[in-house]
Coordinates of C-alpha atoms and ligand atoms in Angstrom, one line a residue:
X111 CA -71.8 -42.7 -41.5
X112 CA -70.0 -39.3 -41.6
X113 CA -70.0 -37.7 -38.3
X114 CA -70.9 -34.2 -38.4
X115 CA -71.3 -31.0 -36.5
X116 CA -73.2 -28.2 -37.6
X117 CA -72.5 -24.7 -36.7
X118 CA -75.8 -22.1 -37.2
X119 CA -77.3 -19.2 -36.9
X120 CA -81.1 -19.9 -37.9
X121 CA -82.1 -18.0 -40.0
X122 CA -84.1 -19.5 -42.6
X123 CA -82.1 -21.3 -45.3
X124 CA -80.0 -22.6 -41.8
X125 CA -83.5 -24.1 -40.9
X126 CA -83.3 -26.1 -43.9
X127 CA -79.5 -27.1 -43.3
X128 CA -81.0 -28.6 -39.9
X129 CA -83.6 -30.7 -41.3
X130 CA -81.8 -32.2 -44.0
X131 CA -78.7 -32.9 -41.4
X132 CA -81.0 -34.3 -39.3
X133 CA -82.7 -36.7 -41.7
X134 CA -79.5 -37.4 -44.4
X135 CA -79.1 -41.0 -43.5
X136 CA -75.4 -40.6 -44.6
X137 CA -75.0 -38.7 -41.6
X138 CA -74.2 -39.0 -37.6
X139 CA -75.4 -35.4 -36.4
X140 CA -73.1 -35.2 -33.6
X141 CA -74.6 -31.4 -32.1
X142 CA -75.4 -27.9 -33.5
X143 CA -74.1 -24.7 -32.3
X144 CA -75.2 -21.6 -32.7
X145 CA -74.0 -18.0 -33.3
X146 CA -75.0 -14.3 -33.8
X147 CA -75.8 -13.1 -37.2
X148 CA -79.3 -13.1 -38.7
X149 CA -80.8 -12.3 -35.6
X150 CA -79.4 -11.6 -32.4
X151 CA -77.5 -14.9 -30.8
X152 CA -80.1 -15.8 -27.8
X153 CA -82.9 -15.7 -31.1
X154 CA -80.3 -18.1 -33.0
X155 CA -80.2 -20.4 -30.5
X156 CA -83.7 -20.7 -29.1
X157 CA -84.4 -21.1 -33.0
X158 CA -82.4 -24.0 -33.6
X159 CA -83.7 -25.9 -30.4
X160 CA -87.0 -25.4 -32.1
X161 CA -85.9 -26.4 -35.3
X162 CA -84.6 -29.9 -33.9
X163 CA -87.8 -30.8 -32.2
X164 CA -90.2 -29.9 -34.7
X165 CA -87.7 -31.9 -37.0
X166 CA -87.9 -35.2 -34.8
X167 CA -84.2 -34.6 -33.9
X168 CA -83.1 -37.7 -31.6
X169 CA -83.6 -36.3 -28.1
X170 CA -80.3 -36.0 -27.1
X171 CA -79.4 -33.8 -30.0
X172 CA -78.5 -30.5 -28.3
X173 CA -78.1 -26.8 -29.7
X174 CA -75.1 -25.4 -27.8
X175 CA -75.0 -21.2 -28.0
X176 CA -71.8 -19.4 -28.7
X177 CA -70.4 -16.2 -29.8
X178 CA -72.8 -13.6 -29.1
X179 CA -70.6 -11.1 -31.2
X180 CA -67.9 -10.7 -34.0
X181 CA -64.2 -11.2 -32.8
X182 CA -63.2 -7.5 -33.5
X183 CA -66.2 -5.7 -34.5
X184 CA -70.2 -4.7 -33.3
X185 CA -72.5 -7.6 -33.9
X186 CA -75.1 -6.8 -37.0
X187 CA -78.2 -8.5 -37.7
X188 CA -80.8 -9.0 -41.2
X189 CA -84.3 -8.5 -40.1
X190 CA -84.8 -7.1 -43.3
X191 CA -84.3 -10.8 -44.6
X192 CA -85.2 -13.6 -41.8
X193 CA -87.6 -11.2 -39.3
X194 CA -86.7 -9.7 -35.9
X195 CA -86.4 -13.1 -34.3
X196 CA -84.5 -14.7 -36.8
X197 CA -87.4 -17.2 -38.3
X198 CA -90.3 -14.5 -39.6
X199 CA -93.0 -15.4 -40.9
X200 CA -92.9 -18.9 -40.0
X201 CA -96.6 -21.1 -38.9
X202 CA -97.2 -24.1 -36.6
X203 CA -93.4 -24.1 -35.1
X204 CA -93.9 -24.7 -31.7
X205 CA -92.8 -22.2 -29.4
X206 CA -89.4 -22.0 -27.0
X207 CA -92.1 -22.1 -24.1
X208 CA -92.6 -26.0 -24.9
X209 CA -91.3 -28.1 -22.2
X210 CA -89.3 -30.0 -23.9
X211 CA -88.0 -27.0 -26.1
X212 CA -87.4 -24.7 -22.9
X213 CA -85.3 -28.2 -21.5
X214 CA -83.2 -28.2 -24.7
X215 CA -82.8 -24.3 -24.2
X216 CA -81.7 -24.9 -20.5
X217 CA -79.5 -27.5 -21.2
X218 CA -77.3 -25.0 -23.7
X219 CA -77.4 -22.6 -20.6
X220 CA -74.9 -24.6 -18.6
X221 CA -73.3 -26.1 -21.9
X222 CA -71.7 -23.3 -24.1
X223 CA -70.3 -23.7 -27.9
X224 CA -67.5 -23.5 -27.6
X225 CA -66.9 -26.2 -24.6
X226 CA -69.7 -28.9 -26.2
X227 CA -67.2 -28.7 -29.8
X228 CA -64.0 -29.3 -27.7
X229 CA -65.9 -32.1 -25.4
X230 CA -67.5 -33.9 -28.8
X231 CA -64.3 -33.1 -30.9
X232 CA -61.9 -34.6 -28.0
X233 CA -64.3 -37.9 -27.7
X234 CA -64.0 -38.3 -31.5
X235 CA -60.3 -38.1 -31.6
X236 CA -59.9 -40.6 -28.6
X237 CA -62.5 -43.1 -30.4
X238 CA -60.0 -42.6 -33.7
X239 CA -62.7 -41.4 -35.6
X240 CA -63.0 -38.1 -37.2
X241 CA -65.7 -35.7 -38.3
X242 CA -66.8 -33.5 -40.6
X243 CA -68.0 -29.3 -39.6
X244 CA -70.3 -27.8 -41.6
X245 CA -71.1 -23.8 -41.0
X246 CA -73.8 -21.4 -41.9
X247 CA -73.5 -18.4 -40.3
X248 CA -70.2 -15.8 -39.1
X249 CA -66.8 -18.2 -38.8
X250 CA -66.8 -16.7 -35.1
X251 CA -67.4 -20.0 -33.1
X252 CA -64.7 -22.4 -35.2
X253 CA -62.3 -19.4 -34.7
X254 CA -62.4 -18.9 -31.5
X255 CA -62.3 -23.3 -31.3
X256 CA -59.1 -22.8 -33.7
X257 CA -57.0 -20.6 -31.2
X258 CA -58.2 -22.4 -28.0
X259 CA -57.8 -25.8 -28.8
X260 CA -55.3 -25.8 -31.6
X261 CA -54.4 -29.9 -30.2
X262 CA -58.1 -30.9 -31.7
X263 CA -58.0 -29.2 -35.1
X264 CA -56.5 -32.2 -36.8
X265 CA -59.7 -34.5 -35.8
X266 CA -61.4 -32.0 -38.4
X267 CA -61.3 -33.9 -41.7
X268 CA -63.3 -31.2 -43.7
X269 CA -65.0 -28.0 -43.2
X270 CA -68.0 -26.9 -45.5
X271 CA -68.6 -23.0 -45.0
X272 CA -71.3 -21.4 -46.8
X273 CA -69.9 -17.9 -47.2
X274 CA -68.6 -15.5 -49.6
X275 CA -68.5 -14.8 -53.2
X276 CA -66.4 -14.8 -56.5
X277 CA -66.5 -11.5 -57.5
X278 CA -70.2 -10.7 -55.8
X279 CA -71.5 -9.7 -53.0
X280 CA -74.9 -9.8 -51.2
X281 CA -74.9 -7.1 -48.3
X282 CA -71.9 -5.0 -49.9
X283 CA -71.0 -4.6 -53.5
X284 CA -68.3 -7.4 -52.7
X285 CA -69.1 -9.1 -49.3
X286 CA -71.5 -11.8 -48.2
X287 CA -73.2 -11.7 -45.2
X288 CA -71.4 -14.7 -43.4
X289 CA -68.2 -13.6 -43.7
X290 CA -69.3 -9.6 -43.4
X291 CA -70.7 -10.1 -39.9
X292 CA -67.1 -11.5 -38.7
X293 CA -64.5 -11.1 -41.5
X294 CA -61.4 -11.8 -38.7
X295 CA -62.9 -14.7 -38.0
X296 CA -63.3 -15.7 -41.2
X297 CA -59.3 -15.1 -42.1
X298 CA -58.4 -17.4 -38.8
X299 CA -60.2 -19.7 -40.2
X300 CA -58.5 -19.5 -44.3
X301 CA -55.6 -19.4 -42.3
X302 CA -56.1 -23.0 -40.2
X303 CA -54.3 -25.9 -40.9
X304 CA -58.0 -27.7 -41.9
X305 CA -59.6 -28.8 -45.8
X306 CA -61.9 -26.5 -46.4
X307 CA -64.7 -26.2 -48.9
X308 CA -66.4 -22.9 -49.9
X309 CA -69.6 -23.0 -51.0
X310 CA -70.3 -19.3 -52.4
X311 CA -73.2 -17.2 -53.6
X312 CA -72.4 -17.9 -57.3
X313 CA -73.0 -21.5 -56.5
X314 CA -76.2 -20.9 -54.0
X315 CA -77.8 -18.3 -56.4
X316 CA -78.2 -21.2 -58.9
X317 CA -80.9 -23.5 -56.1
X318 CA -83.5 -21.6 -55.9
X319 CA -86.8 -22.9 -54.6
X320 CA -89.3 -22.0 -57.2
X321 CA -92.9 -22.8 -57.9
X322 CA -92.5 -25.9 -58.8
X323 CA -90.3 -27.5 -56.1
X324 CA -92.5 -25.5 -53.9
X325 CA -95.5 -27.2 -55.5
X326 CA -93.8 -30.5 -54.9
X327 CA -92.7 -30.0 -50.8
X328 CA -96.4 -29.1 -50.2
X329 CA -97.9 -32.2 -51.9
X330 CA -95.3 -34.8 -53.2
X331 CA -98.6 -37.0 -54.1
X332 CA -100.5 -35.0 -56.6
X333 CA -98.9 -33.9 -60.1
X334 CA -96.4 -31.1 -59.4
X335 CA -98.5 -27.6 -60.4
X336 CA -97.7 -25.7 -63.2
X337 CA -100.5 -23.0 -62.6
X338 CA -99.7 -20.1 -60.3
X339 CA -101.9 -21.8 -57.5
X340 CA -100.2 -24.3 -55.2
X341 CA -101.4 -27.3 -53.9
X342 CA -103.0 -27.9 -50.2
X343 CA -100.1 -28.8 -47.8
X344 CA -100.7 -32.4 -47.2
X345 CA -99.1 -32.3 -43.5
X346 CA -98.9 -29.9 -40.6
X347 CA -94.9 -29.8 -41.2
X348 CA -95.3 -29.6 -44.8
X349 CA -97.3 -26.3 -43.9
X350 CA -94.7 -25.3 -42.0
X351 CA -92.0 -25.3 -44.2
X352 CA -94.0 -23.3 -46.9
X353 CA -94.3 -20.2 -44.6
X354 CA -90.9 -20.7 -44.3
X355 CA -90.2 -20.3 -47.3
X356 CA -92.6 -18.2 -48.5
X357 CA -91.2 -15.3 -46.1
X358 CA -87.8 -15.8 -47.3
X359 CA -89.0 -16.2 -50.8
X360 CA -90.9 -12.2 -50.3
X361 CA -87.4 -11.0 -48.3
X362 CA -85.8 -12.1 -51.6
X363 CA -88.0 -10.9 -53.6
X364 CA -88.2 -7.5 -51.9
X365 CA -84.8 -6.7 -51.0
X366 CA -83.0 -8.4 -53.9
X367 CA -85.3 -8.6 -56.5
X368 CA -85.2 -12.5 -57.1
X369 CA -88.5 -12.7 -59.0
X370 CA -88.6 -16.7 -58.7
X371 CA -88.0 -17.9 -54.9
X372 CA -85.3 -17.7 -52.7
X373 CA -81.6 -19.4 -52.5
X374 CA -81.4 -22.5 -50.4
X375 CA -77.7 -21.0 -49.6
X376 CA -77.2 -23.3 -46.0
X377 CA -78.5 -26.6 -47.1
X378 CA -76.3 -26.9 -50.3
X379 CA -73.1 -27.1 -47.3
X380 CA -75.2 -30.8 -45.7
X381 CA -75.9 -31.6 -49.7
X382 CA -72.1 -31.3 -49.9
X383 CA -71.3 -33.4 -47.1
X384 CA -73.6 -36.3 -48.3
X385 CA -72.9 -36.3 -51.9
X386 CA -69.9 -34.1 -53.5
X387 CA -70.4 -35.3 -56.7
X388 CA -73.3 -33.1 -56.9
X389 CA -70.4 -30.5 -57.1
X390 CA -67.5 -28.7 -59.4
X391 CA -65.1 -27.1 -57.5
X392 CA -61.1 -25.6 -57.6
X393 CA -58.4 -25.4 -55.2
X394 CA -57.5 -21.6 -54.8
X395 CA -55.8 -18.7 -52.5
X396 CA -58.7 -17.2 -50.6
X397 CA -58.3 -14.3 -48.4
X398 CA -60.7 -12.3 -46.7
X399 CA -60.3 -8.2 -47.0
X400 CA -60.2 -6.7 -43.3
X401 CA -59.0 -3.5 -44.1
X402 CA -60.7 -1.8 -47.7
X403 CA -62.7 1.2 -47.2
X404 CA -65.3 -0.3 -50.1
X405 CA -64.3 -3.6 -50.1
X406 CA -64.3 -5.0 -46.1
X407 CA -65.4 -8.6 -45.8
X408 CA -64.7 -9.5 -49.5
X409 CA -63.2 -13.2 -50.2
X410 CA -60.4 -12.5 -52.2
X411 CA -60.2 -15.7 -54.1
X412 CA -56.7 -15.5 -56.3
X413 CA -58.0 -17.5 -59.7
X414 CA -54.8 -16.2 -61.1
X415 CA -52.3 -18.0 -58.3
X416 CA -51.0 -14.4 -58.9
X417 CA -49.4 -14.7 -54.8
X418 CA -47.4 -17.5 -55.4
X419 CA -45.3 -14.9 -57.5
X420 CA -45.7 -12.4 -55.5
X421 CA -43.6 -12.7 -52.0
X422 CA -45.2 -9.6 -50.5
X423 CA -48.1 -11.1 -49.6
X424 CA -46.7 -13.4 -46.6
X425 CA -49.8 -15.9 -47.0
X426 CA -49.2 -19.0 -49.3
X427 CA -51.1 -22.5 -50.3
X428 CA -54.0 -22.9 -52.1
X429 CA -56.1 -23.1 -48.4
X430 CA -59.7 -23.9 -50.1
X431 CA -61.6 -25.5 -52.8
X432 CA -64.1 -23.2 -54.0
X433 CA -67.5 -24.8 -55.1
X434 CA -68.4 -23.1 -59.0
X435 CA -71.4 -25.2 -59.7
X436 CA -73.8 -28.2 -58.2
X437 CA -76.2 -30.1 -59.8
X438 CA -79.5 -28.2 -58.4
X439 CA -81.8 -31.4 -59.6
X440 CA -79.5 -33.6 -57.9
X441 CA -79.9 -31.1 -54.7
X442 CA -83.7 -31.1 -54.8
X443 CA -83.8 -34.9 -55.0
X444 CA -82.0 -34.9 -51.7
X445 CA -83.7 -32.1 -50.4
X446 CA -87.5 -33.5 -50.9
X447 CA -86.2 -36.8 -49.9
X448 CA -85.2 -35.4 -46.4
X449 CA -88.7 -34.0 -46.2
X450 CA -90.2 -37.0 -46.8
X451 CA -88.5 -38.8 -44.0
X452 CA -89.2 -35.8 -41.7
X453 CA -92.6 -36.2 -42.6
X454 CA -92.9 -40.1 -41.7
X455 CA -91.8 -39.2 -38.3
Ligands
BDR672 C1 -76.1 -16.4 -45.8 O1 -76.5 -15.2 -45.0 C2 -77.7 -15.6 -44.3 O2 -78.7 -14.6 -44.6 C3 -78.1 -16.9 -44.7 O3 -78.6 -17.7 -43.6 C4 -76.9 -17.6 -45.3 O4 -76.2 -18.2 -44.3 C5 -76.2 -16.0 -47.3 O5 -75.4 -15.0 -47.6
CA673 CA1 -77.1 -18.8 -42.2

């Protein structure tokens, strides 16, 4: 199994990236931190310890909090996507005032981020073993893991980040969210001796969970729907899920326009993880822009290997295979599957 730690800040496509870590059977979920970025961190975190137990997570799965702002610059949320609290809109999750979700919330009290990654990452690397990080939200947590415990990074086999774009932007004209909330981070990160993956918005635009796949989470039984009305839920979780979505689906189709659901953006990092054959991608240059007065937060991904030539630029290597497409029937296969399992809990 790969091992894996997963680095959040739910948020509802990171919701999905939970469940489908938690129930991949190619996987060893190892623990989950959290950061700020869709809502406010303490939100992020009381979220995910939510998520896990409403997922069946195994009970010592823990959600660890961690950076409760950006390196350099103020912290900014997206309420106008995910809701005040980070998961709007969503039915029938229970709440953090659940015993055992208020002992999970505890525990991450006296356990922060960044010390849980170093303590799991050290274990790993004494047991000869090595894992795999997959993040969803602002780079802040691995960067500040990066400068502190440089000794550990090579225990790292491969990062997945869902961030950025080619060309596009979703919260500036250039500039996705993940890597707008903490763009320094994001560059320490490019810049770290680690394989990375990028999976961008050109790629996560492409899974987008329309009528019919919603048809076919609420009741994998009956024939999917083709009508505009959807199917009774068959199970409390499958319910849950659907306002999930449903709410991201309206932010999407409010603030962005996307007439046929939302992008399952996080998830497609775990559907990396467990099958990157689903996936095209090439080895480029990317850079993030800290300093452009229109442009801040942009990956600069150099298709060209124009810096190679170019000497100025004091950054060199290819440091990152960009995703350009996945196979989105492949990715809903997985995906229901995972829900099934949940389900059978
Ligand atoms: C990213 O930003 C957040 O809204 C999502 O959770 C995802 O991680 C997409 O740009
Ligand atoms: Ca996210």
């Amino acid at each position: 199994k790969t091992k894996l730690w997963l680095d959040v800040d739910p948020g509802h496509d990171d919701a999905m990236a939970i469940m489908l870590a938690i129930h991949s059977p190619e996987l060893d979920l190892l623990g989950i931190s959290t950061v700020h970025g869709n809502a406010p961190a303490e939100h992020t975190h009381q979220n995910a310890c939510r998520l896990i137990y409403a997922f069946g997570g195994k009970e010592d799965l823990n959600a660890y909090p961690g950076a409760t702002k950006p390196l350099v610059r103020h912290a900014r949320y997206d309420p106008e996507i995910h809701g005040e609290d980070g998961l709007g809109g969503v039915e029938g999750l229970p709440s953090s005032e659940h015993p055992a979700i208020r002992a999970k919330i505890d525990h991450g009290k006296h356990s922060r981020a960044l010390e849980a990654m170093a303590s799991t990452f050290r274990q790993v690397k004494e047991s000869s073993h090595r894992l795999t990080v997959a993040t969803c939200g602002p780079l802040t947590n691995l960067a500040l893991l990066i400068s502190t415990y440089p000794e550990l990074l090579d225990v790292i086999e491969r990062l997945v980040f869902m961030g950025g774009g080619v060309g596009m932007g979703n919260r500036s004209s250039v500039a996705e969210w993940n890597i707008l909330c903490d763009p320094e981070a994001a560059q320490i990160v490019l810049d770290a001796p680690i394989e990375k993956v990028m999976i961008p918005i050109n790629v996560t635009h492409t899974v987008i969970f329309d009528h019919l796949y919603h048809s076919l989470l609420l009741s994998p039984t009956s024939l999917p729907s083709f009508t505009n009305t959807l199917p009774e839920p068959e199970t409390p979780l499958r319910h849950t899920l659907s306002t999930l979505l449903n709410f991201f689906a309206q932010s999407y189709r409010e603030v962005f326009g996307f007439q046929n659901g939302p992008p399952l953006h996080d998830a497609l990092t775990i559907a990396y993880i467990v099958n990157p054959e689903l996936f095209t991608g090439t080895r480029y240059r990317v850079d993030v822009e800290l300093e452009g007065k229109h442009t801040v937060g942009e990956t600069v991904v150099d298709m060209w290997d124009y810096k190679k030539c170019d000497h100025t630029w004091g950054r060199e290597g290819k440091n990152c295979i960009v995703t350009q497409s996945v196979d989105v029937e492949g990715f809903f296969e997985l995906f229901l599957g995972c829900i099934d399992r949940c389900d059978d809990l």
